[in-house]
Amino acid sequence: MEIKILGPLSAEVGGRSIVPSAGKPRQILALLSLYAGQVMPVPTLMEEIWGTEMPRSALTTLQTYILQLRRLLASAYGPDPLHSSKEVLATRHGGYLLDVQPGSVDVHEYDRLVAVGGAAAGRCDDAEAAARYREALSLWRGPALVDVRIGPLLEIELVRLEESRLGVLGRRIDADLRLGRHDELLAELTSLTARHPLHEGLHAQCMVALYRAGMQWRALEVYNGLRTSLAEELGLDPTVRLRRLHQAILAADPALEPQQAERRPALDLFAA
């Protein structure tokens, strides 16, 4: 089985989709997939579907949805004796468990690659860290579960995933900057700062890349644009460390150069 959550929901067995067309069974499949290998309690599944206003028939209806998913599994697996639908979507005390092979769900593979990248960064292996972070980010095909109705539990998971995605992107860019890839990053960072006009970390990385590419004036423009946006949108000034980075660029501080920055992102060199 191959399940993809980082984009539109996709779940296939031997190339055959098992994603139900109805909204609530899709929602259940998405939640079971996110927590594949773990028992999802019945009350948790019902809360995801109906929130706090559950109909009297909630339990019976949930069982019907589980039956629909098992029928799709049975049809996809056919007579395979090793993958009966009740074993793949198993009943456990108080809940249900989706039993799949490790690596079958893209979000789990994403988390694994991020961990591998983090371990490489801890060993000061920026090339390996950047490669693994890039591989993890390549699993995203758009907003996670973009075609699935979202309840309270899925909403929490989607917020976590999006925050993780942005954080991993920042760590990958930091590794690339340490590797001297500032020229390669310019177009990406220009696009990212436009899409995230209040994100100080991305703006700092863009400033460093522009400075190292010999465009000090553009780095200063990026800072001024962020300062204006923060003031107009939030009534705030840039943080102390971003102001220090701004001063370092004005002074052409040698610490901004890749060979001087070495193990730390340029932003952190001027941290409070």
PDB file of C-alpha atoms in Angstrom:
ATOM      1  CA  MET A   1       0.000   0.000   0.000  1.00  0.00           C
ATOM      2  CA  GLU A   2       1.165   3.508  -0.801  1.00  0.00           C
ATOM      3  CA  ILE A   3      -0.486   6.447   0.959  1.00  0.00           C
ATOM      4  CA  LYS A   4       0.185  10.107   0.218  1.00  0.00           C
ATOM      5  CA  ILE A   5      -0.970  12.840   2.564  1.00  0.00           C
ATOM      6  CA  LEU A   6       1.400  15.693   1.632  1.00  0.00           C
ATOM      7  CA  GLY A   7      -0.915  17.010  -1.068  1.00  0.00           C
ATOM      8  CA  PRO A   8      -4.241  15.586  -2.277  1.00  0.00           C
ATOM      9  CA  LEU A   9      -5.082  12.341  -0.465  1.00  0.00           C
ATOM     10  CA  SER A  10      -3.927   9.278  -2.367  1.00  0.00           C
ATOM     11  CA  ALA A  11      -4.012   5.654  -1.227  1.00  0.00           C
ATOM     12  CA  GLU A  12      -3.281   2.832  -3.626  1.00  0.00           C
ATOM     13  CA  VAL A  13      -2.850  -0.911  -3.520  1.00  0.00           C
ATOM     14  CA  GLY A  14      -1.096  -2.251  -6.607  1.00  0.00           C
ATOM     15  CA  GLY A  15      -1.937   0.941  -8.466  1.00  0.00           C
ATOM     16  CA  ARG A  16      -5.616   0.713  -7.534  1.00  0.00           C
ATOM     17  CA  SER A  17      -7.096   3.576  -5.503  1.00  0.00           C
ATOM     18  CA  ILE A  18      -8.831   2.796  -2.223  1.00  0.00           C
ATOM     19  CA  VAL A  19      -9.791   6.409  -1.492  1.00  0.00           C
ATOM     20  CA  PRO A  20     -13.570   6.629  -0.984  1.00  0.00           C
ATOM     21  CA  SER A  21     -15.481   9.318  -2.834  1.00  0.00           C
ATOM     22  CA  ALA A  22     -17.636  10.268   0.174  1.00  0.00           C
ATOM     23  CA  GLY A  23     -16.238  12.982   2.419  1.00  0.00           C
ATOM     24  CA  LYS A  24     -16.425  11.434   5.879  1.00  0.00           C
ATOM     25  CA  PRO A  25     -14.908   8.044   4.988  1.00  0.00           C
ATOM     26  CA  ARG A  26     -12.071   9.985   3.281  1.00  0.00           C
ATOM     27  CA  GLN A  27     -11.632  11.901   6.507  1.00  0.00           C
ATOM     28  CA  ILE A  28     -11.364   8.670   8.496  1.00  0.00           C
ATOM     29  CA  LEU A  29      -8.858   7.207   6.045  1.00  0.00           C
ATOM     30  CA  ALA A  30      -6.754  10.367   6.284  1.00  0.00           C
ATOM     31  CA  LEU A  31      -6.678  10.272  10.085  1.00  0.00           C
ATOM     32  CA  LEU A  32      -5.955   6.530  10.243  1.00  0.00           C
ATOM     33  CA  SER A  33      -3.158   7.033   7.703  1.00  0.00           C
ATOM     34  CA  LEU A  34      -1.548   9.861   9.642  1.00  0.00           C
ATOM     35  CA  TYR A  35      -1.461   7.595  12.677  1.00  0.00           C
ATOM     36  CA  ALA A  36      -0.805   4.358  10.790  1.00  0.00           C
ATOM     37  CA  GLY A  37       0.454   1.665  13.134  1.00  0.00           C
ATOM     38  CA  GLN A  38      -1.295   3.259  16.106  1.00  0.00           C
ATOM     39  CA  VAL A  39      -4.729   2.533  17.537  1.00  0.00           C
ATOM     40  CA  MET A  40      -7.142   5.385  16.940  1.00  0.00           C
ATOM     41  CA  PRO A  41      -9.817   5.317  19.657  1.00  0.00           C
ATOM     42  CA  VAL A  42     -13.417   5.346  18.519  1.00  0.00           C
ATOM     43  CA  PRO A  43     -14.223   8.579  20.432  1.00  0.00           C
ATOM     44  CA  THR A  44     -11.300  10.282  18.679  1.00  0.00           C
ATOM     45  CA  LEU A  45     -12.550   9.248  15.257  1.00  0.00           C
ATOM     46  CA  MET A  46     -16.066  10.416  16.078  1.00  0.00           C
ATOM     47  CA  GLU A  47     -14.768  13.751  17.360  1.00  0.00           C
ATOM     48  CA  GLU A  48     -12.889  14.280  14.100  1.00  0.00           C
ATOM     49  CA  ILE A  49     -16.031  13.675  12.051  1.00  0.00           C
ATOM     50  CA  TRP A  50     -18.718  15.352  14.145  1.00  0.00           C
ATOM     51  CA  GLY A  51     -16.907  17.523  16.683  1.00  0.00           C
ATOM     52  CA  THR A  52     -18.875  17.990  19.883  1.00  0.00           C
ATOM     53  CA  GLU A  53     -22.298  17.619  18.207  1.00  0.00           C
ATOM     54  CA  MET A  54     -22.467  13.883  17.581  1.00  0.00           C
ATOM     55  CA  PRO A  55     -25.695  12.330  16.348  1.00  0.00           C
ATOM     56  CA  ARG A  56     -27.199   9.442  18.283  1.00  0.00           C
ATOM     57  CA  SER A  57     -26.253   7.142  15.439  1.00  0.00           C
ATOM     58  CA  ALA A  58     -22.581   8.217  15.504  1.00  0.00           C
ATOM     59  CA  LEU A  59     -21.162   4.835  16.530  1.00  0.00           C
ATOM     60  CA  THR A  60     -23.246   2.898  14.026  1.00  0.00           C
ATOM     61  CA  THR A  61     -22.414   5.356  11.271  1.00  0.00           C
ATOM     62  CA  LEU A  62     -18.687   5.153  12.066  1.00  0.00           C
ATOM     63  CA  GLN A  63     -18.866   1.361  11.838  1.00  0.00           C
ATOM     64  CA  THR A  64     -20.516   1.731   8.434  1.00  0.00           C
ATOM     65  CA  TYR A  65     -17.674   3.960   7.254  1.00  0.00           C
ATOM     66  CA  ILE A  66     -15.103   1.415   8.472  1.00  0.00           C
ATOM     67  CA  LEU A  67     -16.972  -1.296   6.597  1.00  0.00           C
ATOM     68  CA  GLN A  68     -16.867   0.810   3.415  1.00  0.00           C
ATOM     69  CA  LEU A  69     -13.096   1.213   3.755  1.00  0.00           C
ATOM     70  CA  ARG A  70     -12.660  -2.512   4.311  1.00  0.00           C
ATOM     71  CA  ARG A  71     -14.661  -3.276   1.201  1.00  0.00           C
ATOM     72  CA  LEU A  72     -12.365  -1.031  -0.831  1.00  0.00           C
ATOM     73  CA  LEU A  73      -9.347  -2.791   0.682  1.00  0.00           C
ATOM     74  CA  ALA A  74     -10.812  -6.231  -0.015  1.00  0.00           C
ATOM     75  CA  SER A  75     -11.493  -5.298  -3.613  1.00  0.00           C
ATOM     76  CA  ALA A  76      -7.949  -3.972  -4.092  1.00  0.00           C
ATOM     77  CA  TYR A  77      -6.159  -6.874  -2.417  1.00  0.00           C
ATOM     78  CA  GLY A  78      -8.377  -9.532  -3.960  1.00  0.00           C
ATOM     79  CA  PRO A  79      -7.758 -13.074  -2.712  1.00  0.00           C
ATOM     80  CA  ASP A  80      -4.339 -12.239  -1.208  1.00  0.00           C
ATOM     81  CA  PRO A  81      -4.298 -14.355   2.005  1.00  0.00           C
ATOM     82  CA  LEU A  82      -1.662 -12.133   3.643  1.00  0.00           C
ATOM     83  CA  HIS A  83      -3.711  -8.950   3.406  1.00  0.00           C
ATOM     84  CA  SER A  84      -7.281  -9.490   4.489  1.00  0.00           C
ATOM     85  CA  SER A  85      -9.182  -6.242   4.928  1.00  0.00           C
ATOM     86  CA  LYS A  86      -9.776  -6.924   8.630  1.00  0.00           C
ATOM     87  CA  GLU A  87      -6.053  -7.345   9.210  1.00  0.00           C
ATOM     88  CA  VAL A  88      -5.043  -4.225   7.291  1.00  0.00           C
ATOM     89  CA  LEU A  89      -7.774  -2.138   8.917  1.00  0.00           C
ATOM     90  CA  ALA A  90      -7.858  -3.965  12.222  1.00  0.00           C
ATOM     91  CA  THR A  91     -10.266  -3.682  15.126  1.00  0.00           C
ATOM     92  CA  ARG A  92      -8.537  -3.193  18.444  1.00  0.00           C
ATOM     93  CA  HIS A  93      -9.945  -2.724  21.921  1.00  0.00           C
ATOM     94  CA  GLY A  94     -11.721   0.620  21.791  1.00  0.00           C
ATOM     95  CA  GLY A  95     -10.553   1.601  18.333  1.00  0.00           C
ATOM     96  CA  TYR A  96      -9.122   0.840  14.900  1.00  0.00           C
ATOM     97  CA  LEU A  97      -5.603   0.492  13.519  1.00  0.00           C
ATOM     98  CA  LEU A  98      -4.323   0.826   9.954  1.00  0.00           C
ATOM     99  CA  ASP A  99      -1.538  -1.750   9.635  1.00  0.00           C
ATOM    100  CA  VAL A 100       0.878  -0.849   6.814  1.00  0.00           C
ATOM    101  CA  GLN A 101       4.539  -1.446   6.073  1.00  0.00           C
ATOM    102  CA  PRO A 102       7.099   1.150   7.261  1.00  0.00           C
ATOM    103  CA  GLY A 103       7.567   3.852   4.643  1.00  0.00           C
ATOM    104  CA  SER A 104       4.140   3.297   3.109  1.00  0.00           C
ATOM    105  CA  VAL A 105       2.869   6.719   4.216  1.00  0.00           C
ATOM    106  CA  ASP A 106       4.658   9.731   2.753  1.00  0.00           C
ATOM    107  CA  VAL A 107       4.402  11.802   5.925  1.00  0.00           C
ATOM    108  CA  HIS A 108       6.226   9.113   7.889  1.00  0.00           C
ATOM    109  CA  GLU A 109       8.956   9.011   5.240  1.00  0.00           C
ATOM    110  CA  TYR A 110       9.103  12.805   5.407  1.00  0.00           C
ATOM    111  CA  ASP A 111       9.627  12.686   9.182  1.00  0.00           C
ATOM    112  CA  ARG A 112      12.337  10.022   8.770  1.00  0.00           C
ATOM    113  CA  LEU A 113      14.238  12.051   6.185  1.00  0.00           C
ATOM    114  CA  VAL A 114      14.016  15.173   8.339  1.00  0.00           C
ATOM    115  CA  ALA A 115      15.490  13.236  11.255  1.00  0.00           C
ATOM    116  CA  VAL A 116      18.316  11.923   9.047  1.00  0.00           C
ATOM    117  CA  GLY A 117      18.988  15.465   7.862  1.00  0.00           C
ATOM    118  CA  GLY A 118      19.038  16.722  11.429  1.00  0.00           C
ATOM    119  CA  ALA A 119      21.536  14.033  12.420  1.00  0.00           C
ATOM    120  CA  ALA A 120      23.758  15.010   9.474  1.00  0.00           C
ATOM    121  CA  ALA A 121      23.574  18.669  10.514  1.00  0.00           C
ATOM    122  CA  GLY A 122      24.595  17.618  14.021  1.00  0.00           C
ATOM    123  CA  ARG A 123      27.698  15.983  12.501  1.00  0.00           C
ATOM    124  CA  CYS A 124      28.444  19.235  10.599  1.00  0.00           C
ATOM    125  CA  ASP A 125      27.795  17.451   7.293  1.00  0.00           C
ATOM    126  CA  ASP A 126      25.987  20.245   5.502  1.00  0.00           C
ATOM    127  CA  ALA A 127      25.984  18.535   2.102  1.00  0.00           C
ATOM    128  CA  GLU A 128      24.215  15.461   3.490  1.00  0.00           C
ATOM    129  CA  ALA A 129      21.844  17.576   5.589  1.00  0.00           C
ATOM    130  CA  ALA A 130      20.853  19.729   2.614  1.00  0.00           C
ATOM    131  CA  ALA A 131      20.333  16.649   0.426  1.00  0.00           C
ATOM    132  CA  ARG A 132      18.107  14.881   2.957  1.00  0.00           C
ATOM    133  CA  TYR A 133      16.096  18.024   3.713  1.00  0.00           C
ATOM    134  CA  ARG A 134      15.637  18.558  -0.021  1.00  0.00           C
ATOM    135  CA  GLU A 135      14.501  14.953  -0.440  1.00  0.00           C
ATOM    136  CA  ALA A 136      12.011  15.352   2.407  1.00  0.00           C
ATOM    137  CA  LEU A 137      10.584  18.558   0.958  1.00  0.00           C
ATOM    138  CA  SER A 138      10.244  16.948  -2.482  1.00  0.00           C
ATOM    139  CA  LEU A 139       7.560  14.648  -1.044  1.00  0.00           C
ATOM    140  CA  TRP A 140       5.187  17.613  -0.769  1.00  0.00           C
ATOM    141  CA  ARG A 141       2.795  17.884  -3.732  1.00  0.00           C
ATOM    142  CA  GLY A 142       0.923  20.923  -2.434  1.00  0.00           C
ATOM    143  CA  PRO A 143      -0.993  21.703   0.782  1.00  0.00           C
ATOM    144  CA  ALA A 144      -1.472  18.526   2.823  1.00  0.00           C
ATOM    145  CA  LEU A 145      -4.888  16.834   2.469  1.00  0.00           C
ATOM    146  CA  VAL A 146      -6.118  19.688   0.318  1.00  0.00           C
ATOM    147  CA  ASP A 147      -9.095  17.614  -0.882  1.00  0.00           C
ATOM    148  CA  VAL A 148     -10.188  16.259   2.517  1.00  0.00           C
ATOM    149  CA  ARG A 149     -12.762  17.712   4.894  1.00  0.00           C
ATOM    150  CA  ILE A 150     -10.872  18.798   8.010  1.00  0.00           C
ATOM    151  CA  GLY A 151     -12.019  18.286  11.590  1.00  0.00           C
ATOM    152  CA  PRO A 152     -10.354  19.348  14.856  1.00  0.00           C
ATOM    153  CA  LEU A 153      -7.696  16.616  14.948  1.00  0.00           C
ATOM    154  CA  LEU A 154      -6.670  16.841  11.317  1.00  0.00           C
ATOM    155  CA  GLU A 155      -6.494  20.614  11.658  1.00  0.00           C
ATOM    156  CA  ILE A 156      -3.928  20.285  14.457  1.00  0.00           C
ATOM    157  CA  GLU A 157      -1.867  17.872  12.369  1.00  0.00           C
ATOM    158  CA  LEU A 158      -1.985  20.080   9.291  1.00  0.00           C
ATOM    159  CA  VAL A 159      -0.787  23.105  11.268  1.00  0.00           C
ATOM    160  CA  ARG A 160       2.073  20.993  12.648  1.00  0.00           C
ATOM    161  CA  LEU A 161       3.018  19.732   9.209  1.00  0.00           C
ATOM    162  CA  GLU A 162       2.988  23.174   7.604  1.00  0.00           C
ATOM    163  CA  GLU A 163       5.117  24.598  10.417  1.00  0.00           C
ATOM    164  CA  SER A 164       7.497  21.656  10.020  1.00  0.00           C
ATOM    165  CA  ARG A 165       7.680  22.194   6.274  1.00  0.00           C
ATOM    166  CA  LEU A 166       8.646  25.847   6.679  1.00  0.00           C
ATOM    167  CA  GLY A 167      11.156  25.007   9.406  1.00  0.00           C
ATOM    168  CA  VAL A 168      12.816  22.284   7.334  1.00  0.00           C
ATOM    169  CA  LEU A 169      12.952  24.655   4.374  1.00  0.00           C
ATOM    170  CA  GLY A 170      14.778  27.176   6.548  1.00  0.00           C
ATOM    171  CA  ARG A 171      17.255  24.563   7.783  1.00  0.00           C
ATOM    172  CA  ARG A 172      17.916  23.421   4.207  1.00  0.00           C
ATOM    173  CA  ILE A 173      18.587  26.977   3.093  1.00  0.00           C
ATOM    174  CA  ASP A 174      20.924  27.494   6.066  1.00  0.00           C
ATOM    175  CA  ALA A 175      22.890  24.401   5.027  1.00  0.00           C
ATOM    176  CA  ASP A 176      23.033  25.616   1.412  1.00  0.00           C
ATOM    177  CA  LEU A 177      24.278  29.026   2.547  1.00  0.00           C
ATOM    178  CA  ARG A 178      27.039  27.399   4.564  1.00  0.00           C
ATOM    179  CA  LEU A 179      27.982  25.464   1.432  1.00  0.00           C
ATOM    180  CA  GLY A 180      28.380  28.712  -0.498  1.00  0.00           C
ATOM    181  CA  ARG A 181      25.322  28.210  -2.703  1.00  0.00           C
ATOM    182  CA  HIS A 182      24.048  31.766  -2.312  1.00  0.00           C
ATOM    183  CA  ASP A 183      23.823  32.410  -6.066  1.00  0.00           C
ATOM    184  CA  GLU A 184      21.633  29.325  -6.519  1.00  0.00           C
ATOM    185  CA  LEU A 185      19.321  30.465  -3.729  1.00  0.00           C
ATOM    186  CA  LEU A 186      18.540  33.972  -4.969  1.00  0.00           C
ATOM    187  CA  ALA A 187      15.474  33.173  -7.094  1.00  0.00           C
ATOM    188  CA  GLU A 188      14.021  30.814  -4.464  1.00  0.00           C
ATOM    189  CA  LEU A 189      14.507  33.270  -1.611  1.00  0.00           C
ATOM    190  CA  THR A 190      13.063  36.155  -3.615  1.00  0.00           C
ATOM    191  CA  SER A 191       9.925  34.086  -4.193  1.00  0.00           C
ATOM    192  CA  LEU A 192       9.733  32.913  -0.576  1.00  0.00           C
ATOM    193  CA  THR A 193      10.012  36.391   0.912  1.00  0.00           C
ATOM    194  CA  ALA A 194       7.240  37.572  -1.417  1.00  0.00           C
ATOM    195  CA  ARG A 195       5.003  34.700  -0.243  1.00  0.00           C
ATOM    196  CA  HIS A 196       5.932  35.204   3.431  1.00  0.00           C
ATOM    197  CA  PRO A 197       6.264  38.983   3.780  1.00  0.00           C
ATOM    198  CA  LEU A 198       6.528  38.889   7.598  1.00  0.00           C
ATOM    199  CA  HIS A 199       8.885  35.906   8.006  1.00  0.00           C
ATOM    200  CA  GLU A 200      12.102  37.320   9.458  1.00  0.00           C
ATOM    201  CA  GLY A 201      14.146  34.152   9.029  1.00  0.00           C
ATOM    202  CA  LEU A 202      13.556  33.950   5.280  1.00  0.00           C
ATOM    203  CA  HIS A 203      14.257  37.654   4.888  1.00  0.00           C
ATOM    204  CA  ALA A 204      17.517  37.291   6.809  1.00  0.00           C
ATOM    205  CA  GLN A 205      18.585  34.417   4.574  1.00  0.00           C
ATOM    206  CA  CYS A 206      17.678  36.448   1.500  1.00  0.00           C
ATOM    207  CA  MET A 207      19.713  39.384   2.790  1.00  0.00           C
ATOM    208  CA  VAL A 208      22.762  37.184   3.354  1.00  0.00           C
ATOM    209  CA  ALA A 209      22.471  35.536  -0.073  1.00  0.00           C
ATOM    210  CA  LEU A 210      22.157  38.904  -1.808  1.00  0.00           C
ATOM    211  CA  TYR A 211      25.085  40.359   0.117  1.00  0.00           C
ATOM    212  CA  ARG A 212      27.320  37.417  -0.725  1.00  0.00           C
ATOM    213  CA  ALA A 213      26.271  37.688  -4.362  1.00  0.00           C
ATOM    214  CA  GLY A 214      27.588  41.266  -4.415  1.00  0.00           C
ATOM    215  CA  MET A 215      24.183  42.971  -4.183  1.00  0.00           C
ATOM    216  CA  GLN A 216      24.475  44.836  -0.900  1.00  0.00           C
ATOM    217  CA  TRP A 217      21.946  47.445  -1.988  1.00  0.00           C
ATOM    218  CA  ARG A 218      19.307  44.806  -2.677  1.00  0.00           C
ATOM    219  CA  ALA A 219      19.946  43.187   0.705  1.00  0.00           C
ATOM    220  CA  LEU A 220      19.244  46.564   2.309  1.00  0.00           C
ATOM    221  CA  GLU A 221      16.075  46.916   0.217  1.00  0.00           C
ATOM    222  CA  VAL A 222      14.850  43.549   1.530  1.00  0.00           C
ATOM    223  CA  TYR A 223      15.408  44.741   5.110  1.00  0.00           C
ATOM    224  CA  ASN A 224      13.589  48.018   4.503  1.00  0.00           C
ATOM    225  CA  GLY A 225      10.676  46.205   2.878  1.00  0.00           C
ATOM    226  CA  LEU A 226      10.347  43.859   5.853  1.00  0.00           C
ATOM    227  CA  ARG A 227      10.583  46.747   8.322  1.00  0.00           C
ATOM    228  CA  THR A 228       7.776  48.558   6.500  1.00  0.00           C
ATOM    229  CA  SER A 229       5.566  45.451   6.387  1.00  0.00           C
ATOM    230  CA  LEU A 230       6.073  44.714  10.088  1.00  0.00           C
ATOM    231  CA  ALA A 231       5.217  48.286  11.015  1.00  0.00           C
ATOM    232  CA  GLU A 232       2.122  48.479   8.813  1.00  0.00           C
ATOM    233  CA  GLU A 233       0.746  44.993   9.525  1.00  0.00           C
ATOM    234  CA  LEU A 234       1.705  44.444  13.167  1.00  0.00           C
ATOM    235  CA  GLY A 235       3.016  47.727  14.520  1.00  0.00           C
ATOM    236  CA  LEU A 236       6.369  46.057  15.246  1.00  0.00           C
ATOM    237  CA  ASP A 237      10.031  46.669  14.521  1.00  0.00           C
ATOM    238  CA  PRO A 238      12.436  43.970  13.292  1.00  0.00           C
ATOM    239  CA  THR A 239      14.011  41.902  16.058  1.00  0.00           C
ATOM    240  CA  VAL A 240      17.355  42.810  17.599  1.00  0.00           C
ATOM    241  CA  ARG A 241      19.238  40.097  15.731  1.00  0.00           C
ATOM    242  CA  LEU A 242      17.806  41.172  12.371  1.00  0.00           C
ATOM    243  CA  ARG A 243      18.777  44.770  13.110  1.00  0.00           C
ATOM    244  CA  ARG A 244      22.277  43.525  13.902  1.00  0.00           C
ATOM    245  CA  LEU A 245      22.389  41.696  10.587  1.00  0.00           C
ATOM    246  CA  HIS A 246      21.312  44.925   8.891  1.00  0.00           C
ATOM    247  CA  GLN A 247      24.144  46.803  10.589  1.00  0.00           C
ATOM    248  CA  ALA A 248      26.622  44.080   9.622  1.00  0.00           C
ATOM    249  CA  ILE A 249      25.615  44.433   5.967  1.00  0.00           C
ATOM    250  CA  LEU A 250      25.976  48.224   6.154  1.00  0.00           C
ATOM    251  CA  ALA A 251      29.450  47.753   7.641  1.00  0.00           C
ATOM    252  CA  ALA A 252      30.438  44.966   5.218  1.00  0.00           C
ATOM    253  CA  ASP A 253      31.292  42.827   8.243  1.00  0.00           C
ATOM    254  CA  PRO A 254      33.734  40.032   7.248  1.00  0.00           C
ATOM    255  CA  ALA A 255      31.772  37.628   9.468  1.00  0.00           C
ATOM    256  CA  LEU A 256      29.080  37.538   6.760  1.00  0.00           C
ATOM    257  CA  GLU A 257      31.366  35.746   4.336  1.00  0.00           C
ATOM    258  CA  PRO A 258      30.843  31.955   4.034  1.00  0.00           C
ATOM    259  CA  GLN A 259      34.382  31.067   5.087  1.00  0.00           C
ATOM    260  CA  GLN A 260      33.955  33.162   8.248  1.00  0.00           C
ATOM    261  CA  ALA A 261      30.422  32.059   9.111  1.00  0.00           C
ATOM    262  CA  GLU A 262      31.398  28.350   8.933  1.00  0.00           C
ATOM    263  CA  ARG A 263      29.167  26.413  11.308  1.00  0.00           C
ATOM    264  CA  ARG A 264      26.538  29.044  12.035  1.00  0.00           C
ATOM    265  CA  PRO A 265      23.951  30.721   9.801  1.00  0.00           C
ATOM    266  CA  ALA A 266      24.776  34.385   9.317  1.00  0.00           C
ATOM    267  CA  LEU A 267      21.603  35.345  11.166  1.00  0.00           C
ATOM    268  CA  ASP A 268      22.822  33.580  14.308  1.00  0.00           C
ATOM    269  CA  LEU A 269      26.152  35.392  14.206  1.00  0.00           C
ATOM    270  CA  PHE A 270      24.279  38.513  15.234  1.00  0.00           C
ATOM    271  CA  ALA A 271      21.838  36.916  17.682  1.00  0.00           C
ATOM    272  CA  ALA A 272      20.954  38.724  20.853  1.00  0.00           C
TER     273      ALA A 272
END
